[in-house]
GROMACS .gro file of C-alpha atoms in nm:
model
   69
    1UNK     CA    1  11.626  23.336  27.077
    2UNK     CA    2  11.360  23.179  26.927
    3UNK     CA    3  11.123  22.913  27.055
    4UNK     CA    4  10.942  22.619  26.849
    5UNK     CA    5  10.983  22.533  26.515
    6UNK     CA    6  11.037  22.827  26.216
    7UNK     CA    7  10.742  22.917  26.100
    8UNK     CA    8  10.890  23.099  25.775
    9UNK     CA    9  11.125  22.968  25.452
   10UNK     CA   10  11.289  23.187  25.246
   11UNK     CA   11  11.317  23.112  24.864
   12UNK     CA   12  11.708  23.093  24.828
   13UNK     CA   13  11.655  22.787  25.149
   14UNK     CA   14  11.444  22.597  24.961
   15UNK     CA   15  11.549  22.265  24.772
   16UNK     CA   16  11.648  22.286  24.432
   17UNK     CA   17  11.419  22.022  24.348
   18UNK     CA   18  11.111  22.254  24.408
   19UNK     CA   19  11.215  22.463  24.098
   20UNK     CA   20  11.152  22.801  24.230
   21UNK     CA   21  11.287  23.123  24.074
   22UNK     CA   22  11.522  23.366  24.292
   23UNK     CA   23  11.330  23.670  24.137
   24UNK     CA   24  10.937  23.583  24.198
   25UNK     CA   25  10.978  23.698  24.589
   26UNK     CA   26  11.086  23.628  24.884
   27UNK     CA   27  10.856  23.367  25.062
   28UNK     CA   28  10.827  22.965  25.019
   29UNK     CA   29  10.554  22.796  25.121
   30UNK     CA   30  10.665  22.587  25.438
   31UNK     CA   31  10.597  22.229  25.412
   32UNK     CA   32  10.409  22.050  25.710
   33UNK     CA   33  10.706  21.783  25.700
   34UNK     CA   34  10.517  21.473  25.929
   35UNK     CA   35  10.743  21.186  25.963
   36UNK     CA   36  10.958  21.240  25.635
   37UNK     CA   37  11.238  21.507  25.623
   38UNK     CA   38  11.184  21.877  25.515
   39UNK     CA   39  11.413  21.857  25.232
   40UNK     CA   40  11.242  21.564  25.129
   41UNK     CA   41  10.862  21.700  25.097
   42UNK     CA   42  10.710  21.890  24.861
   43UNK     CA   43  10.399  22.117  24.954
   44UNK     CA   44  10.106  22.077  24.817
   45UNK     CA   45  10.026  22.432  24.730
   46UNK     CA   46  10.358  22.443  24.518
   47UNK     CA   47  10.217  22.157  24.325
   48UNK     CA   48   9.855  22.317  24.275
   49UNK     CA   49   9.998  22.676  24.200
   50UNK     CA   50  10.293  22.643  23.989
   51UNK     CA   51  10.307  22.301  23.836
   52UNK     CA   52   9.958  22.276  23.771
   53UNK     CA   53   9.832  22.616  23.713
   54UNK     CA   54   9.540  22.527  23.909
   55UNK     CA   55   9.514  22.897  24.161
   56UNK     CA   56   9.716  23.204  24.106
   57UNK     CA   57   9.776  23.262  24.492
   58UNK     CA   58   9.860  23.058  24.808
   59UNK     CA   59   9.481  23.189  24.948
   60UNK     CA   60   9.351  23.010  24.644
   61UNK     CA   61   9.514  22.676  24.683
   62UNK     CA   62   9.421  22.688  25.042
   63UNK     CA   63   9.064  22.706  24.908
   64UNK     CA   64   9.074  22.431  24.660
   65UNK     CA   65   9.210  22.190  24.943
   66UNK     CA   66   8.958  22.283  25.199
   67UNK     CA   67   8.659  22.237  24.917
   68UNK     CA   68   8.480  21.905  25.031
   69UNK     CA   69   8.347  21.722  24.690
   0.00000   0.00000   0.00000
């Protein structure tokens, strides 16, 4: 039995809105929801990895984020 909130998200759980393919892996990023739904956020690292071609991994996007202009 497991304790707390899941930690993980598989791809095929995800929301069709995110856009992700079946065949890229297995892994979603897990949004940190706050006070709006799951199914209703979007993370942030999906945004600066695959929309915007900004990183090539999730390390990366972490990095940009963190970066203090």
């Amino acid at each position: 039995m497991a304790r707390g909130p899941k930690k993980h998200l598989k791809r095929l759980n995800t929301p069709k809105h995110w856009m992700l393919s079946k065949m890229e892996g297995i892994w979603a990023p897990r949004p940190s929801q706050g006070p709006h739904k799951l199914r209703e956020c979007l993370p942030l690292m999906l945004i600066l990895r695959n929309r915007l071609k900004y990183a090539l991994t999730g390390k990366e996007t972490k990095m940009i984020c963190m970066q203090k202009l």
